[in-house]
């Protein structure tokens, strides 16, 4: 009788460990997918910003606004996007810069990069705020330089959208992960995908 109780306890522990393992694997796969989506989406957006801004400046360079220098703002904005591409690539190849806040875990090069990245992010925020003043301030840019003004307006709106994406992805991860795991549990896909033998092990013992 004691042997049967011990065997039953072992089966329960194995089933709990197997369920926890499946849950961790699904969570890790989901988080990795979200990170890749964010990275490649940022590449696509930055490339589109560079190309669109370059074309619009080349076509509508003659437009000008007396209250704001739209040309300078757009040139710096496109340069910001060009600099962000290698920075994002460096962060992708050195994930410790994102996952840790302890400076002792970083190499001197990584520490230097983190400081420069923080200064660069601050400069980008300042430039974004200046774009808000151009778009929402009182000026005649919408009449004197309508095409360049609309482009600045589009980039400012896109900036707000990009800032909201991480929050939306976090909410998506929080609410969709339990549904995905529950669906895999219901269909038995989790057992087959991760080699789980919890149910089969318990069935073999009962037989």
Tab-separated table of C-alpha atoms in Angstrom:
chain	number	residue	atom	x	y	z
A	1	UNK	CA	0.000	0.000	0.000
A	2	UNK	CA	2.848	2.347	0.859
A	3	UNK	CA	4.433	1.508	-2.494
A	4	UNK	CA	1.239	2.458	-4.332
A	5	UNK	CA	0.974	5.749	-2.441
A	6	UNK	CA	4.598	6.559	-3.214
A	7	UNK	CA	4.049	5.714	-6.874
A	8	UNK	CA	0.941	7.895	-6.992
A	9	UNK	CA	2.848	10.782	-5.402
A	10	UNK	CA	5.644	10.394	-7.953
A	11	UNK	CA	3.103	10.452	-10.779
A	12	UNK	CA	1.527	13.615	-9.402
A	13	UNK	CA	4.918	15.328	-9.069
A	14	UNK	CA	5.868	14.300	-12.602
A	15	UNK	CA	2.572	15.606	-13.977
A	16	UNK	CA	2.998	18.931	-12.163
A	17	UNK	CA	6.587	19.283	-13.384
A	18	UNK	CA	5.540	18.425	-16.931
A	19	UNK	CA	2.731	21.000	-16.883
A	20	UNK	CA	5.093	23.678	-15.544
A	21	UNK	CA	7.644	22.808	-18.223
A	22	UNK	CA	5.055	23.120	-20.985
A	23	UNK	CA	3.872	26.431	-19.586
A	24	UNK	CA	7.426	27.827	-19.457
A	25	UNK	CA	8.197	26.695	-23.013
A	26	UNK	CA	5.020	28.225	-24.440
A	27	UNK	CA	5.687	31.481	-22.569
A	28	UNK	CA	9.305	31.657	-23.793
A	29	UNK	CA	8.283	30.960	-27.391
A	30	UNK	CA	5.573	33.618	-27.233
A	31	UNK	CA	7.891	36.230	-25.731
A	32	UNK	CA	10.597	35.481	-28.313
A	33	UNK	CA	8.072	35.885	-31.111
A	34	UNK	CA	6.905	39.220	-29.717
A	35	UNK	CA	10.493	40.504	-29.519
A	36	UNK	CA	11.193	39.508	-33.116
A	37	UNK	CA	7.988	41.159	-34.322
A	38	UNK	CA	8.929	44.415	-32.559
A	39	UNK	CA	12.496	44.399	-33.939
A	40	UNK	CA	11.595	43.689	-37.549
A	41	UNK	CA	8.663	46.086	-37.439
A	42	UNK	CA	11.022	48.824	-36.250
A	43	UNK	CA	13.385	48.041	-39.136
A	44	UNK	CA	10.532	48.329	-41.617
A	45	UNK	CA	9.215	51.591	-40.161
A	46	UNK	CA	12.640	53.226	-40.025
A	47	UNK	CA	13.408	52.227	-43.613
A	48	UNK	CA	10.044	53.646	-44.719
A	49	UNK	CA	10.751	56.878	-42.817
A	50	UNK	CA	14.130	57.335	-44.512
A	51	UNK	CA	12.863	56.646	-48.025
A	52	UNK	CA	9.661	58.676	-47.697
A	53	UNK	CA	11.376	61.675	-46.135
A	54	UNK	CA	14.132	61.669	-48.767
A	55	UNK	CA	11.645	61.518	-51.643
A	56	UNK	CA	9.374	64.207	-50.203
A	57	UNK	CA	12.278	66.583	-49.564
A	58	UNK	CA	13.604	66.042	-53.067
A	59	UNK	CA	10.219	66.705	-54.670
A	60	UNK	CA	8.996	69.563	-52.441
A	61	UNK	CA	12.257	71.233	-51.452
A	62	UNK	CA	10.968	74.588	-52.754
A	63	UNK	CA	8.280	74.692	-50.073
A	64	UNK	CA	9.124	76.726	-46.983
A	65	UNK	CA	7.475	77.898	-43.798
A	66	UNK	CA	8.525	81.216	-42.203
A	67	UNK	CA	7.614	80.112	-38.654
A	68	UNK	CA	9.400	76.731	-38.663
A	69	UNK	CA	12.248	75.124	-40.565
A	70	UNK	CA	10.537	71.992	-41.787
A	71	UNK	CA	13.531	70.953	-43.897
A	72	UNK	CA	15.873	70.796	-40.917
A	73	UNK	CA	13.383	68.905	-38.790
A	74	UNK	CA	12.789	66.300	-41.498
A	75	UNK	CA	16.493	65.863	-42.304
A	76	UNK	CA	17.367	65.275	-38.643
A	77	UNK	CA	14.376	62.974	-38.261
A	78	UNK	CA	15.510	60.832	-41.202
A	79	UNK	CA	19.063	60.786	-39.799
A	80	UNK	CA	17.638	59.611	-36.466
A	81	UNK	CA	15.951	56.698	-38.216
A	82	UNK	CA	19.201	55.801	-40.005
A	83	UNK	CA	21.147	55.772	-36.725
A	84	UNK	CA	18.480	53.704	-34.972
A	85	UNK	CA	18.944	50.781	-37.382
A	86	UNK	CA	22.499	49.805	-36.265
A	87	UNK	CA	21.610	50.578	-32.653
A	88	UNK	CA	18.646	48.209	-32.776
A	89	UNK	CA	20.837	45.578	-34.412
A	90	UNK	CA	23.429	45.937	-31.632
A	91	UNK	CA	20.747	45.538	-28.971
A	92	UNK	CA	19.459	42.439	-30.759
A	93	UNK	CA	22.943	40.892	-30.694
A	94	UNK	CA	23.546	41.918	-27.052
A	95	UNK	CA	20.238	41.180	-25.270
A	96	UNK	CA	21.926	41.550	-21.879
A	97	UNK	CA	21.630	45.325	-22.381
A	98	UNK	CA	17.854	44.942	-22.298
A	99	UNK	CA	17.437	42.149	-19.770
A	100	UNK	CA	19.742	43.408	-17.007
A	101	UNK	CA	19.957	46.638	-15.050
A	102	UNK	CA	23.123	45.639	-13.167
A	103	UNK	CA	26.122	47.489	-14.575
A	104	UNK	CA	28.514	44.857	-13.197
A	105	UNK	CA	27.121	42.301	-15.684
A	106	UNK	CA	28.134	44.453	-18.676
A	107	UNK	CA	31.440	44.791	-20.478
A	108	UNK	CA	33.040	48.258	-20.821
A	109	UNK	CA	31.885	48.451	-24.458
A	110	UNK	CA	28.319	47.563	-23.477
A	111	UNK	CA	28.367	50.156	-20.697
A	112	UNK	CA	29.562	52.810	-23.135
A	113	UNK	CA	26.874	51.836	-25.620
A	114	UNK	CA	24.164	52.013	-22.952
A	115	UNK	CA	25.195	55.538	-21.949
A	116	UNK	CA	25.287	56.718	-25.543
A	117	UNK	CA	21.927	55.077	-26.214
A	118	UNK	CA	20.374	56.885	-23.262
A	119	UNK	CA	21.692	60.228	-24.485
A	120	UNK	CA	20.523	59.452	-28.008
A	121	UNK	CA	17.026	58.521	-26.785
A	122	UNK	CA	16.846	61.791	-24.866
A	123	UNK	CA	17.830	63.752	-27.990
A	124	UNK	CA	15.175	61.895	-30.013
A	125	UNK	CA	12.508	62.762	-27.434
A	126	UNK	CA	13.496	66.439	-27.575
A	127	UNK	CA	13.294	66.402	-31.382
A	128	UNK	CA	9.919	64.668	-31.235
A	129	UNK	CA	8.612	67.361	-28.878
A	130	UNK	CA	9.810	70.020	-31.324
A	131	UNK	CA	7.799	68.273	-34.019
A	132	UNK	CA	4.740	68.524	-31.777
A	133	UNK	CA	5.249	72.272	-31.516
A	134	UNK	CA	5.412	72.514	-35.317
A	135	UNK	CA	2.282	70.424	-35.820
A	136	UNK	CA	0.089	71.720	-33.012
A	137	UNK	CA	1.462	75.252	-32.725
A	138	UNK	CA	0.025	78.358	-34.348
A	139	UNK	CA	1.742	78.803	-37.713
A	140	UNK	CA	1.003	78.996	-41.405
A	141	UNK	CA	3.031	75.929	-42.394
A	142	UNK	CA	-0.054	74.019	-43.446
A	143	UNK	CA	-0.663	76.698	-46.085
A	144	UNK	CA	2.844	77.751	-47.112
A	145	UNK	CA	4.364	74.235	-47.124
A	146	UNK	CA	1.408	71.834	-47.136
A	147	UNK	CA	3.223	68.676	-48.288
A	148	UNK	CA	6.158	68.952	-45.878
A	149	UNK	CA	3.819	69.958	-43.054
A	150	UNK	CA	1.668	66.896	-43.649
A	151	UNK	CA	4.771	64.727	-43.611
A	152	UNK	CA	5.843	66.155	-40.240
A	153	UNK	CA	2.301	65.607	-38.998
A	154	UNK	CA	2.389	61.991	-40.187
A	155	UNK	CA	5.701	61.291	-38.410
A	156	UNK	CA	4.438	62.825	-35.166
A	157	UNK	CA	1.293	60.692	-35.259
A	158	UNK	CA	3.389	57.622	-36.112
A	159	UNK	CA	5.584	58.391	-33.112
A	160	UNK	CA	2.586	58.177	-30.805
A	161	UNK	CA	1.514	54.937	-32.450
A	162	UNK	CA	4.985	53.408	-32.043
A	163	UNK	CA	5.081	54.406	-28.380
A	164	UNK	CA	1.785	52.589	-27.799
A	165	UNK	CA	2.857	49.348	-29.536
A	166	UNK	CA	4.879	47.892	-26.592
A	167	UNK	CA	1.893	48.419	-24.295
A	168	UNK	CA	-0.454	46.793	-26.796
A	169	UNK	CA	1.909	43.828	-27.226
A	170	UNK	CA	2.172	43.375	-23.462
A	171	UNK	CA	-1.619	43.371	-23.168
A	172	UNK	CA	-1.805	40.917	-26.073
A	173	UNK	CA	0.726	38.637	-24.379
A	174	UNK	CA	-1.074	38.791	-21.044
A	175	UNK	CA	-4.523	38.006	-22.422
A	176	UNK	CA	-3.615	35.637	-25.285
A	177	UNK	CA	-1.029	33.435	-23.545
A	178	UNK	CA	-3.571	31.790	-21.178
A	179	UNK	CA	-5.888	31.168	-24.152
A	180	UNK	CA	-3.092	29.570	-26.198
A	181	UNK	CA	-2.017	27.360	-23.307
A	182	UNK	CA	-5.611	26.363	-22.509
A	183	UNK	CA	-6.196	25.486	-26.163
A	184	UNK	CA	-3.057	23.328	-26.257
A	185	UNK	CA	-4.129	21.607	-23.071
A	186	UNK	CA	-7.594	20.972	-24.465
A	187	UNK	CA	-6.377	19.572	-27.776
A	188	UNK	CA	-3.474	17.656	-26.252
A	189	UNK	CA	-1.042	19.551	-28.480
A	190	UNK	CA	1.122	20.530	-25.551
A	191	UNK	CA	1.783	16.894	-24.635
A	192	UNK	CA	2.690	15.986	-28.191
A	193	UNK	CA	4.773	19.100	-28.823
A	194	UNK	CA	6.870	18.955	-25.669
A	195	UNK	CA	7.102	15.224	-25.197
A	196	UNK	CA	4.906	15.262	-22.156
A	197	UNK	CA	4.109	11.939	-20.694
A	198	UNK	CA	2.059	13.075	-17.745
A	199	UNK	CA	-1.241	11.704	-18.950
A	200	UNK	CA	0.271	8.650	-20.586
A	201	UNK	CA	2.371	7.952	-17.482
A	202	UNK	CA	-0.657	8.100	-15.201
A	203	UNK	CA	-2.662	5.890	-17.540
A	204	UNK	CA	0.104	3.276	-17.631
A	205	UNK	CA	0.282	3.186	-13.832
A	206	UNK	CA	-3.440	2.784	-13.418
A	207	UNK	CA	-3.431	-0.105	-15.901
